[in-house]
């Protein structure tokens, strides 16, 4: 599935961006690597909820393009000012700040063009497109980034609010978009919304843990940034041991929620979630 996702990402960009330095900059960050978590979550759930069809790969790739744009912009000097991403120099270090901004913009726009294109041919994808666009926007990921910049969190509720938007929104959208296309039964859809919310938070808590408990070689990005920037994270708020306890608690919540699902075979989903818990990168 990974190679299918990566082929679809490349196709989306080469189909829509003419040969140029802009296309190069877009491909550079997408092809630098990455876990492909969001497209994989979409395809995995879509497969479990229904049956995968051709547009699913392109919708999944759109999620990865949106995620990659957010990383390119997050690394800019005006934001996190990072030099390393996915084990490579960040986009602006290679292409300059102006082109990195435009490459990020173009990745987002390419994803939205693709989602519109899929939806005009297959109206059953329209709701999924709306879910994804909303999650990426001013009440979702971008809002989360602003909350994070303003460092408003000084308790667990504040931390969760940031994580739910900055990290959780797109992860949740991947799962809920799959539910929408598959017309998942209402009760199970609500359960998966809760699961997705917890999964986004546990993913962020692990990210906070790795920032103090890993290395740049393993992660492919700078570590210790949270402390440098005096960011409030699960680790700075709770300490490393309690952050790990919070992670364990969230994992138990997800497992309990999965047991409530009635109309879906959850085996493959549960097995994949298990690979995310305690991830090392
Ligand atoms: C700039 C609009 C805008 C949003 C930025 C994604 C993001 C929001 C900021 C990146 C910084 C960060 C630590 C975000 C938390 C989410 C997160 C863990 C992102 C990294 O995602 P991975 O681990 O990355 O899935 P790969 O490279 O594997 O795809």
PDB file of C-alpha atoms and ligand atoms in Angstrom:
ATOM      1  CA  UNK A   1       0.000   0.000   0.000  1.00  0.00           C
ATOM      2  CA  UNK A   2       2.913   2.313   0.742  1.00  0.00           C
ATOM      3  CA  UNK A   3       4.168   2.195  -2.847  1.00  0.00           C
ATOM      4  CA  UNK A   4       0.627   2.753  -4.167  1.00  0.00           C
ATOM      5  CA  UNK A   5       0.297   5.838  -1.913  1.00  0.00           C
ATOM      6  CA  UNK A   6       3.665   7.176  -3.036  1.00  0.00           C
ATOM      7  CA  UNK A   7       2.913   6.577  -6.721  1.00  0.00           C
ATOM      8  CA  UNK A   8      -0.420   8.406  -6.323  1.00  0.00           C
ATOM      9  CA  UNK A   9       1.300  11.366  -4.581  1.00  0.00           C
ATOM     10  CA  UNK A  10       3.790  11.672  -7.439  1.00  0.00           C
ATOM     11  CA  UNK A  11       1.027  11.394 -10.039  1.00  0.00           C
ATOM     12  CA  UNK A  12      -1.066  14.106  -8.387  1.00  0.00           C
ATOM     13  CA  UNK A  13       1.879  16.513  -8.483  1.00  0.00           C
ATOM     14  CA  UNK A  14       3.144  15.691 -11.971  1.00  0.00           C
ATOM     15  CA  UNK A  15      -0.421  15.774 -13.380  1.00  0.00           C
ATOM     16  CA  UNK A  16      -1.079  19.240 -12.029  1.00  0.00           C
ATOM     17  CA  UNK A  17       2.228  21.117 -11.701  1.00  0.00           C
ATOM     18  CA  UNK A  18       4.092  21.812 -14.950  1.00  0.00           C
ATOM     19  CA  UNK A  19       7.789  20.895 -15.024  1.00  0.00           C
ATOM     20  CA  UNK A  20       9.419  23.679 -13.014  1.00  0.00           C
ATOM     21  CA  UNK A  21      11.384  24.452  -9.877  1.00  0.00           C
ATOM     22  CA  UNK A  22       7.995  24.594  -8.101  1.00  0.00           C
ATOM     23  CA  UNK A  23       7.222  20.992  -9.087  1.00  0.00           C
ATOM     24  CA  UNK A  24      10.702  19.979  -7.901  1.00  0.00           C
ATOM     25  CA  UNK A  25      10.140  21.656  -4.535  1.00  0.00           C
ATOM     26  CA  UNK A  26       6.743  19.963  -4.137  1.00  0.00           C
ATOM     27  CA  UNK A  27       8.153  16.534  -4.990  1.00  0.00           C
ATOM     28  CA  UNK A  28      11.202  17.085  -2.773  1.00  0.00           C
ATOM     29  CA  UNK A  29       9.282  17.219   0.510  1.00  0.00           C
ATOM     30  CA  UNK A  30       6.720  14.570  -0.436  1.00  0.00           C
ATOM     31  CA  UNK A  31       9.421  12.154  -1.550  1.00  0.00           C
ATOM     32  CA  UNK A  32      11.765  12.890   1.377  1.00  0.00           C
ATOM     33  CA  UNK A  33      10.024  10.051   3.247  1.00  0.00           C
ATOM     34  CA  UNK A  34       7.531   9.974   6.090  1.00  0.00           C
ATOM     35  CA  UNK A  35       5.366   7.318   7.646  1.00  0.00           C
ATOM     36  CA  UNK A  36       2.363   7.995   5.361  1.00  0.00           C
ATOM     37  CA  UNK A  37       0.176   7.644   8.441  1.00  0.00           C
ATOM     38  CA  UNK A  38      -2.810   9.702   7.270  1.00  0.00           C
ATOM     39  CA  UNK A  39      -3.245   8.113   3.808  1.00  0.00           C
ATOM     40  CA  UNK A  40      -2.669   4.690   5.313  1.00  0.00           C
ATOM     41  CA  UNK A  41      -5.289   5.279   8.009  1.00  0.00           C
ATOM     42  CA  UNK A  42      -7.762   6.350   5.317  1.00  0.00           C
ATOM     43  CA  UNK A  43      -7.126   3.286   3.133  1.00  0.00           C
ATOM     44  CA  UNK A  44      -7.064   0.849   6.045  1.00  0.00           C
ATOM     45  CA  UNK A  45     -10.411   2.058   7.385  1.00  0.00           C
ATOM     46  CA  UNK A  46     -11.957   2.352   3.941  1.00  0.00           C
ATOM     47  CA  UNK A  47     -10.989  -1.267   3.308  1.00  0.00           C
ATOM     48  CA  UNK A  48     -12.449  -2.361   6.638  1.00  0.00           C
ATOM     49  CA  UNK A  49     -15.652  -0.307   6.216  1.00  0.00           C
ATOM     50  CA  UNK A  50     -16.292  -1.191   2.574  1.00  0.00           C
ATOM     51  CA  UNK A  51     -14.241  -1.851  -0.509  1.00  0.00           C
ATOM     52  CA  UNK A  52     -11.281   0.096  -1.903  1.00  0.00           C
ATOM     53  CA  UNK A  53     -11.743   1.640  -5.339  1.00  0.00           C
ATOM     54  CA  UNK A  54      -9.389   3.610  -7.593  1.00  0.00           C
ATOM     55  CA  UNK A  55     -10.291   7.146  -6.353  1.00  0.00           C
ATOM     56  CA  UNK A  56      -9.430   6.030  -2.813  1.00  0.00           C
ATOM     57  CA  UNK A  57      -5.709   6.060  -3.594  1.00  0.00           C
ATOM     58  CA  UNK A  58      -5.907   9.585  -4.976  1.00  0.00           C
ATOM     59  CA  UNK A  59      -7.960  10.797  -2.011  1.00  0.00           C
ATOM     60  CA  UNK A  60      -5.410   9.181   0.323  1.00  0.00           C
ATOM     61  CA  UNK A  61      -2.581  10.906  -1.563  1.00  0.00           C
ATOM     62  CA  UNK A  62      -4.402  14.232  -1.153  1.00  0.00           C
ATOM     63  CA  UNK A  63      -4.234  13.751   2.619  1.00  0.00           C
ATOM     64  CA  UNK A  64      -0.476  13.205   2.405  1.00  0.00           C
ATOM     65  CA  UNK A  65      -0.029  16.334   0.268  1.00  0.00           C
ATOM     66  CA  UNK A  66      -1.942  18.424   2.824  1.00  0.00           C
ATOM     67  CA  UNK A  67       0.098  16.944   5.663  1.00  0.00           C
ATOM     68  CA  UNK A  68       3.354  17.611   3.783  1.00  0.00           C
ATOM     69  CA  UNK A  69       2.373  21.233   3.092  1.00  0.00           C
ATOM     70  CA  UNK A  70       1.821  21.704   6.835  1.00  0.00           C
ATOM     71  CA  UNK A  71       5.308  20.342   7.566  1.00  0.00           C
ATOM     72  CA  UNK A  72       6.936  22.591   4.927  1.00  0.00           C
ATOM     73  CA  UNK A  73       5.242  25.664   6.397  1.00  0.00           C
ATOM     74  CA  UNK A  74       5.836  24.565   9.997  1.00  0.00           C
ATOM     75  CA  UNK A  75       9.585  24.391   9.304  1.00  0.00           C
ATOM     76  CA  UNK A  76       9.820  27.946   7.904  1.00  0.00           C
ATOM     77  CA  UNK A  77      11.904  30.561   9.750  1.00  0.00           C
ATOM     78  CA  UNK A  78       8.705  32.408  10.706  1.00  0.00           C
ATOM     79  CA  UNK A  79       7.406  29.283  12.452  1.00  0.00           C
ATOM     80  CA  UNK A  80       9.639  26.539  13.886  1.00  0.00           C
ATOM     81  CA  UNK A  81      12.725  27.507  11.883  1.00  0.00           C
ATOM     82  CA  UNK A  82      13.893  23.924  11.374  1.00  0.00           C
ATOM     83  CA  UNK A  83      16.749  22.605   9.283  1.00  0.00           C
ATOM     84  CA  UNK A  84      15.934  18.906   9.213  1.00  0.00           C
ATOM     85  CA  UNK A  85      12.742  17.119   8.209  1.00  0.00           C
ATOM     86  CA  UNK A  86      12.228  13.505   7.189  1.00  0.00           C
ATOM     87  CA  UNK A  87      15.985  13.052   7.476  1.00  0.00           C
ATOM     88  CA  UNK A  88      16.733  15.719   4.862  1.00  0.00           C
ATOM     89  CA  UNK A  89      17.359  19.484   4.824  1.00  0.00           C
ATOM     90  CA  UNK A  90      14.028  21.311   5.072  1.00  0.00           C
ATOM     91  CA  UNK A  91      12.366  22.665   1.945  1.00  0.00           C
ATOM     92  CA  UNK A  92      13.368  26.298   2.506  1.00  0.00           C
ATOM     93  CA  UNK A  93      16.999  25.286   3.116  1.00  0.00           C
ATOM     94  CA  UNK A  94      17.102  23.744  -0.358  1.00  0.00           C
ATOM     95  CA  UNK A  95      14.755  25.943  -2.383  1.00  0.00           C
ATOM     96  CA  UNK A  96      14.726  29.220  -0.421  1.00  0.00           C
ATOM     97  CA  UNK A  97      11.963  30.648   1.686  1.00  0.00           C
ATOM     98  CA  UNK A  98       9.798  32.109  -1.075  1.00  0.00           C
ATOM     99  CA  UNK A  99       9.621  28.894  -3.078  1.00  0.00           C
ATOM    100  CA  UNK A 100       9.053  26.815   0.070  1.00  0.00           C
ATOM    101  CA  UNK A 101       6.018  28.968   0.909  1.00  0.00           C
ATOM    102  CA  UNK A 102       4.695  28.569  -2.625  1.00  0.00           C
ATOM    103  CA  UNK A 103       5.428  24.820  -2.704  1.00  0.00           C
ATOM    104  CA  UNK A 104       3.416  24.439   0.516  1.00  0.00           C
ATOM    105  CA  UNK A 105       0.559  26.489  -0.963  1.00  0.00           C
ATOM    106  CA  UNK A 106       0.690  24.441  -4.162  1.00  0.00           C
ATOM    107  CA  UNK A 107       0.628  21.114  -2.279  1.00  0.00           C
ATOM    108  CA  UNK A 108      -2.515  22.205  -0.450  1.00  0.00           C
ATOM    109  CA  UNK A 109      -4.147  23.496  -3.605  1.00  0.00           C
ATOM    110  CA  UNK A 110      -3.229  20.381  -5.596  1.00  0.00           C
ATOM    111  CA  UNK A 111      -4.874  18.240  -2.925  1.00  0.00           C
ATOM    112  CA  UNK A 112      -8.051  20.338  -3.048  1.00  0.00           C
ATOM    113  CA  UNK A 113      -8.115  20.309  -6.872  1.00  0.00           C
ATOM    114  CA  UNK A 114      -7.868  16.532  -6.727  1.00  0.00           C
ATOM    115  CA  UNK A 115     -10.623  16.198  -4.144  1.00  0.00           C
ATOM    116  CA  UNK A 116     -12.956  18.378  -6.270  1.00  0.00           C
ATOM    117  CA  UNK A 117     -12.036  16.351  -9.336  1.00  0.00           C
ATOM    118  CA  UNK A 118     -12.803  13.048  -7.607  1.00  0.00           C
ATOM    119  CA  UNK A 119     -16.075  14.421  -6.223  1.00  0.00           C
ATOM    120  CA  UNK A 120     -17.374  15.726  -9.551  1.00  0.00           C
ATOM    121  CA  UNK A 121     -16.944  12.247 -11.025  1.00  0.00           C
ATOM    122  CA  UNK A 122     -17.917  10.313  -7.876  1.00  0.00           C
ATOM    123  CA  UNK A 123     -20.361  12.324  -5.734  1.00  0.00           C
ATOM    124  CA  UNK A 124     -20.076   9.774  -2.905  1.00  0.00           C
ATOM    125  CA  UNK A 125     -16.688  11.392  -2.116  1.00  0.00           C
ATOM    126  CA  UNK A 126     -18.087  14.897  -1.639  1.00  0.00           C
ATOM    127  CA  UNK A 127     -18.650  14.617   2.115  1.00  0.00           C
ATOM    128  CA  UNK A 128     -15.161  13.151   2.585  1.00  0.00           C
ATOM    129  CA  UNK A 129     -13.744  16.152   0.731  1.00  0.00           C
ATOM    130  CA  UNK A 130     -15.590  18.538   2.999  1.00  0.00           C
ATOM    131  CA  UNK A 131     -14.370  16.664   6.096  1.00  0.00           C
ATOM    132  CA  UNK A 132     -10.750  16.891   4.927  1.00  0.00           C
ATOM    133  CA  UNK A 133     -10.906  20.554   3.863  1.00  0.00           C
ATOM    134  CA  UNK A 134     -12.502  21.546   7.161  1.00  0.00           C
ATOM    135  CA  UNK A 135      -9.974  19.559   9.215  1.00  0.00           C
ATOM    136  CA  UNK A 136      -7.084  21.297   7.464  1.00  0.00           C
ATOM    137  CA  UNK A 137      -8.574  24.753   7.903  1.00  0.00           C
ATOM    138  CA  UNK A 138      -9.274  27.632  10.244  1.00  0.00           C
ATOM    139  CA  UNK A 139     -11.161  25.529  12.794  1.00  0.00           C
ATOM    140  CA  UNK A 140      -8.828  22.523  12.449  1.00  0.00           C
ATOM    141  CA  UNK A 141      -5.097  22.118  11.863  1.00  0.00           C
ATOM    142  CA  UNK A 142      -4.322  25.786  11.159  1.00  0.00           C
ATOM    143  CA  UNK A 143      -6.251  26.822  14.278  1.00  0.00           C
ATOM    144  CA  UNK A 144      -4.226  24.254  16.271  1.00  0.00           C
ATOM    145  CA  UNK A 145      -0.997  25.689  14.921  1.00  0.00           C
ATOM    146  CA  UNK A 146      -2.059  29.180  16.063  1.00  0.00           C
ATOM    147  CA  UNK A 147      -3.010  27.898  19.535  1.00  0.00           C
ATOM    148  CA  UNK A 148       0.402  26.235  19.697  1.00  0.00           C
ATOM    149  CA  UNK A 149       2.192  29.440  18.641  1.00  0.00           C
ATOM    150  CA  UNK A 150       0.353  31.373  21.323  1.00  0.00           C
ATOM    151  CA  UNK A 151       1.345  28.685  23.880  1.00  0.00           C
ATOM    152  CA  UNK A 152      -1.936  29.022  25.724  1.00  0.00           C
ATOM    153  CA  UNK A 153      -1.890  25.557  27.334  1.00  0.00           C
ATOM    154  CA  UNK A 154      -0.972  25.304  30.986  1.00  0.00           C
ATOM    155  CA  UNK A 155      -3.031  22.235  31.863  1.00  0.00           C
ATOM    156  CA  UNK A 156      -3.995  18.922  30.319  1.00  0.00           C
ATOM    157  CA  UNK A 157      -7.255  20.285  28.869  1.00  0.00           C
ATOM    158  CA  UNK A 158      -5.351  23.075  27.093  1.00  0.00           C
ATOM    159  CA  UNK A 159      -2.764  20.620  25.824  1.00  0.00           C
ATOM    160  CA  UNK A 160      -5.496  18.380  24.489  1.00  0.00           C
ATOM    161  CA  UNK A 161      -7.224  21.282  22.792  1.00  0.00           C
ATOM    162  CA  UNK A 162      -4.038  22.100  20.870  1.00  0.00           C
ATOM    163  CA  UNK A 163      -3.323  18.461  20.010  1.00  0.00           C
ATOM    164  CA  UNK A 164      -6.918  17.784  18.921  1.00  0.00           C
ATOM    165  CA  UNK A 165      -6.592  20.555  16.345  1.00  0.00           C
ATOM    166  CA  UNK A 166      -2.938  20.624  15.318  1.00  0.00           C
ATOM    167  CA  UNK A 167      -2.356  16.872  15.137  1.00  0.00           C
ATOM    168  CA  UNK A 168      -5.722  15.212  15.673  1.00  0.00           C
ATOM    169  CA  UNK A 169      -7.814  17.053  13.078  1.00  0.00           C
ATOM    170  CA  UNK A 170      -6.168  15.533  10.004  1.00  0.00           C
ATOM    171  CA  UNK A 171      -5.768  12.097  11.589  1.00  0.00           C
ATOM    172  CA  UNK A 172      -9.466  12.133  12.550  1.00  0.00           C
ATOM    173  CA  UNK A 173     -10.410  13.375   9.092  1.00  0.00           C
ATOM    174  CA  UNK A 174      -8.600  10.429   7.491  1.00  0.00           C
ATOM    175  CA  UNK A 175     -10.739   7.988   9.464  1.00  0.00           C
ATOM    176  CA  UNK A 176     -14.010   9.926   9.244  1.00  0.00           C
ATOM    177  CA  UNK A 177     -13.569  10.473   5.495  1.00  0.00           C
ATOM    178  CA  UNK A 178     -13.328   6.684   5.105  1.00  0.00           C
ATOM    179  CA  UNK A 179     -16.507   6.323   7.192  1.00  0.00           C
ATOM    180  CA  UNK A 180     -18.308   8.923   5.046  1.00  0.00           C
ATOM    181  CA  UNK A 181     -17.421   7.337   1.696  1.00  0.00           C
ATOM    182  CA  UNK A 182     -18.344   3.886   3.031  1.00  0.00           C
ATOM    183  CA  UNK A 183     -21.572   5.196   4.611  1.00  0.00           C
ATOM    184  CA  UNK A 184     -20.630   3.530   7.872  1.00  0.00           C
ATOM    185  CA  UNK A 185     -23.529   2.828  10.217  1.00  0.00           C
ATOM    186  CA  UNK A 186     -24.181   5.864  12.488  1.00  0.00           C
ATOM    187  CA  UNK A 187     -23.324   4.349  15.883  1.00  0.00           C
ATOM    188  CA  UNK A 188     -20.047   2.877  14.672  1.00  0.00           C
ATOM    189  CA  UNK A 189     -19.180   6.138  12.954  1.00  0.00           C
ATOM    190  CA  UNK A 190     -19.487   7.950  16.287  1.00  0.00           C
ATOM    191  CA  UNK A 191     -17.317   5.336  17.984  1.00  0.00           C
ATOM    192  CA  UNK A 192     -14.633   5.750  15.313  1.00  0.00           C
ATOM    193  CA  UNK A 193     -14.775   9.525  15.781  1.00  0.00           C
ATOM    194  CA  UNK A 194     -13.919   9.028  19.453  1.00  0.00           C
ATOM    195  CA  UNK A 195     -11.212   6.489  18.581  1.00  0.00           C
ATOM    196  CA  UNK A 196      -9.701   8.901  16.048  1.00  0.00           C
ATOM    197  CA  UNK A 197      -9.670  11.694  18.610  1.00  0.00           C
ATOM    198  CA  UNK A 198      -7.819   9.511  21.134  1.00  0.00           C
ATOM    199  CA  UNK A 199      -5.477   8.212  18.444  1.00  0.00           C
ATOM    200  CA  UNK A 200      -4.544  11.786  17.452  1.00  0.00           C
ATOM    201  CA  UNK A 201      -3.788  12.649  21.069  1.00  0.00           C
ATOM    202  CA  UNK A 202      -1.766   9.507  21.735  1.00  0.00           C
ATOM    203  CA  UNK A 203       0.198  10.248  18.540  1.00  0.00           C
ATOM    204  CA  UNK A 204       0.987  13.754  19.824  1.00  0.00           C
ATOM    205  CA  UNK A 205       1.894  12.549  23.335  1.00  0.00           C
ATOM    206  CA  UNK A 206       4.344  10.061  21.767  1.00  0.00           C
ATOM    207  CA  UNK A 207       5.737  12.887  19.615  1.00  0.00           C
ATOM    208  CA  UNK A 208       6.347  14.884  22.816  1.00  0.00           C
ATOM    209  CA  UNK A 209       8.037  11.868  24.426  1.00  0.00           C
ATOM    210  CA  UNK A 210      10.260  11.275  21.390  1.00  0.00           C
ATOM    211  CA  UNK A 211      11.328  14.925  21.442  1.00  0.00           C
ATOM    212  CA  UNK A 212      13.181  14.207  24.702  1.00  0.00           C
ATOM    213  CA  UNK A 213      13.739  10.462  24.400  1.00  0.00           C
ATOM    214  CA  UNK A 214      15.130   9.885  20.889  1.00  0.00           C
ATOM    215  CA  UNK A 215      17.728  11.229  18.479  1.00  0.00           C
ATOM    216  CA  UNK A 216      17.716  13.316  15.305  1.00  0.00           C
ATOM    217  CA  UNK A 217      19.241  10.344  13.423  1.00  0.00           C
ATOM    218  CA  UNK A 218      16.309   8.097  14.326  1.00  0.00           C
ATOM    219  CA  UNK A 219      13.556  10.716  13.988  1.00  0.00           C
ATOM    220  CA  UNK A 220      14.904  12.513  10.919  1.00  0.00           C
ATOM    221  CA  UNK A 221      14.073  15.858  12.512  1.00  0.00           C
ATOM    222  CA  UNK A 222      15.598  18.027  15.227  1.00  0.00           C
ATOM    223  CA  UNK A 223      14.967  16.976  18.810  1.00  0.00           C
ATOM    224  CA  UNK A 224      14.798  19.021  21.999  1.00  0.00           C
ATOM    225  CA  UNK A 225      12.918  21.752  20.106  1.00  0.00           C
ATOM    226  CA  UNK A 226      10.018  21.791  22.568  1.00  0.00           C
ATOM    227  CA  UNK A 227      12.273  22.742  25.500  1.00  0.00           C
ATOM    228  CA  UNK A 228      14.245  25.230  23.336  1.00  0.00           C
ATOM    229  CA  UNK A 229      11.029  27.004  22.415  1.00  0.00           C
ATOM    230  CA  UNK A 230       9.562  26.665  25.931  1.00  0.00           C
ATOM    231  CA  UNK A 231       6.602  24.785  24.450  1.00  0.00           C
ATOM    232  CA  UNK A 232       4.020  23.216  26.710  1.00  0.00           C
ATOM    233  CA  UNK A 233       3.934  19.503  25.911  1.00  0.00           C
ATOM    234  CA  UNK A 234       2.784  16.337  27.664  1.00  0.00           C
ATOM    235  CA  UNK A 235       6.371  15.945  28.926  1.00  0.00           C
ATOM    236  CA  UNK A 236       6.937  19.518  30.138  1.00  0.00           C
ATOM    237  CA  UNK A 237       3.503  19.507  31.784  1.00  0.00           C
ATOM    238  CA  UNK A 238       3.474  16.041  33.356  1.00  0.00           C
ATOM    239  CA  UNK A 239       7.077  14.821  33.307  1.00  0.00           C
ATOM    240  CA  UNK A 240       8.283  11.880  31.237  1.00  0.00           C
ATOM    241  CA  UNK A 241       6.905   9.101  33.463  1.00  0.00           C
ATOM    242  CA  UNK A 242       3.405  10.546  33.698  1.00  0.00           C
ATOM    243  CA  UNK A 243       3.391  11.353  29.983  1.00  0.00           C
ATOM    244  CA  UNK A 244       3.998   7.641  29.391  1.00  0.00           C
ATOM    245  CA  UNK A 245       1.169   6.802  31.818  1.00  0.00           C
ATOM    246  CA  UNK A 246      -1.134   9.150  29.902  1.00  0.00           C
ATOM    247  CA  UNK A 247      -0.126   7.357  26.711  1.00  0.00           C
ATOM    248  CA  UNK A 248      -0.972   3.974  28.284  1.00  0.00           C
ATOM    249  CA  UNK A 249      -4.317   5.287  29.510  1.00  0.00           C
ATOM    250  CA  UNK A 250      -5.239   6.561  26.023  1.00  0.00           C
ATOM    251  CA  UNK A 251      -4.244   3.240  24.447  1.00  0.00           C
ATOM    252  CA  UNK A 252      -6.560   1.421  26.872  1.00  0.00           C
ATOM    253  CA  UNK A 253      -9.365   3.840  25.964  1.00  0.00           C
ATOM    254  CA  UNK A 254      -8.885   3.131  22.259  1.00  0.00           C
ATOM    255  CA  UNK A 255      -8.875  -0.626  22.840  1.00  0.00           C
ATOM    256  CA  UNK A 256     -12.076  -0.363  24.906  1.00  0.00           C
ATOM    257  CA  UNK A 257     -13.760   1.760  22.208  1.00  0.00           C
ATOM    258  CA  UNK A 258     -12.779  -0.719  19.489  1.00  0.00           C
ATOM    259  CA  UNK A 259     -14.574  -3.458  21.422  1.00  0.00           C
ATOM    260  CA  UNK A 260     -17.825  -1.446  21.127  1.00  0.00           C
ATOM    261  CA  UNK A 261     -17.759  -1.500  17.307  1.00  0.00           C
ATOM    262  CA  UNK A 262     -20.548  -3.676  15.917  1.00  0.00           C
ATOM    263  CA  UNK A 263     -20.588  -3.667  12.131  1.00  0.00           C
ATOM    264  CA  UNK A 264     -16.888  -3.731  11.191  1.00  0.00           C
ATOM    265  CA  UNK A 265     -14.231  -6.440  11.350  1.00  0.00           C
ATOM    266  CA  UNK A 266     -11.675  -4.600  13.479  1.00  0.00           C
ATOM    267  CA  UNK A 267      -8.821  -7.127  13.316  1.00  0.00           C
ATOM    268  CA  UNK A 268      -6.632  -5.348  10.730  1.00  0.00           C
ATOM    269  CA  UNK A 269      -7.366  -1.953  12.287  1.00  0.00           C
ATOM    270  CA  UNK A 270      -6.417  -3.113  15.795  1.00  0.00           C
ATOM    271  CA  UNK A 271      -3.246  -4.756  14.460  1.00  0.00           C
ATOM    272  CA  UNK A 272      -2.159  -1.505  12.762  1.00  0.00           C
ATOM    273  CA  UNK A 273      -2.940   0.617  15.830  1.00  0.00           C
ATOM    274  CA  UNK A 274      -0.689  -1.758  17.812  1.00  0.00           C
ATOM    275  CA  UNK A 275       2.225  -0.797  15.553  1.00  0.00           C
ATOM    276  CA  UNK A 276       1.682   2.905  16.379  1.00  0.00           C
ATOM    277  CA  UNK A 277       1.682   2.558  20.157  1.00  0.00           C
ATOM    278  CA  UNK A 278       5.137   3.232  21.587  1.00  0.00           C
ATOM    279  CA  UNK A 279       6.498   4.023  18.098  1.00  0.00           C
ATOM    280  CA  UNK A 280      10.211   4.901  18.014  1.00  0.00           C
ATOM    281  CA  UNK A 281       9.980   7.425  15.133  1.00  0.00           C
TER     282      UNK A 281
HETATM  283  C1  LIG B   1       1.753  25.123   9.325  1.00  0.00           C
HETATM  284  C2  LIG B   1      -0.731  25.014   8.898  1.00  0.00           C
HETATM  285  C3  LIG B   1       0.445  24.500   9.575  1.00  0.00           C
HETATM  286  C4  LIG B   1       0.275  23.474  10.417  1.00  0.00           C
HETATM  287  C5  LIG B   1       1.374  22.796  11.047  1.00  0.00           C
HETATM  288  C6  LIG B   1       1.792  19.452  11.267  1.00  0.00           C
HETATM  289  C7  LIG B   1       1.960  20.709  12.009  1.00  0.00           C
HETATM  290  C8  LIG B   1       0.884  21.719  11.950  1.00  0.00           C
HETATM  291  C9  LIG B   1       3.092  20.983  12.664  1.00  0.00           C
HETATM  292  C10 LIG B   1       4.274  20.079  12.650  1.00  0.00           C
HETATM  293  C11 LIG B   1       4.864  20.004  14.022  1.00  0.00           C
HETATM  294  C12 LIG B   1       4.282  18.909  14.823  1.00  0.00           C
HETATM  295  C13 LIG B   1       5.167  18.247  15.781  1.00  0.00           C
HETATM  296  C14 LIG B   1       3.046  18.590  14.685  1.00  0.00           C
HETATM  297  C15 LIG B   1       2.410  17.528  15.408  1.00  0.00           C
HETATM  298  C16 LIG B   1       1.931  16.572  14.419  1.00  0.00           C
HETATM  299  C17 LIG B   1       3.008  15.689  14.016  1.00  0.00           C
HETATM  300  C18 LIG B   1       3.461  14.674  14.971  1.00  0.00           C
HETATM  301  C19 LIG B   1       3.518  15.846  12.797  1.00  0.00           C
HETATM  302  C20 LIG B   1       4.491  14.929  12.236  1.00  0.00           C
HETATM  303  O1  LIG B   1       3.737  13.927  11.613  1.00  0.00           O
HETATM  304  P1  LIG B   1       4.358  12.523  11.283  1.00  0.00           P
HETATM  305  O2  LIG B   1       5.096  11.994  12.486  1.00  0.00           O
HETATM  306  O3  LIG B   1       5.410  12.933  10.169  1.00  0.00           O
HETATM  307  O4  LIG B   1       3.284  11.663  10.723  1.00  0.00           O
HETATM  308  P2  LIG B   1       5.899  12.081   8.888  1.00  0.00           P
HETATM  309  O5  LIG B   1       7.150  12.800   8.429  1.00  0.00           O
HETATM  310  O6  LIG B   1       6.167  10.666   9.307  1.00  0.00           O
HETATM  311  O7  LIG B   1       4.798  12.178   7.880  1.00  0.00           O
END
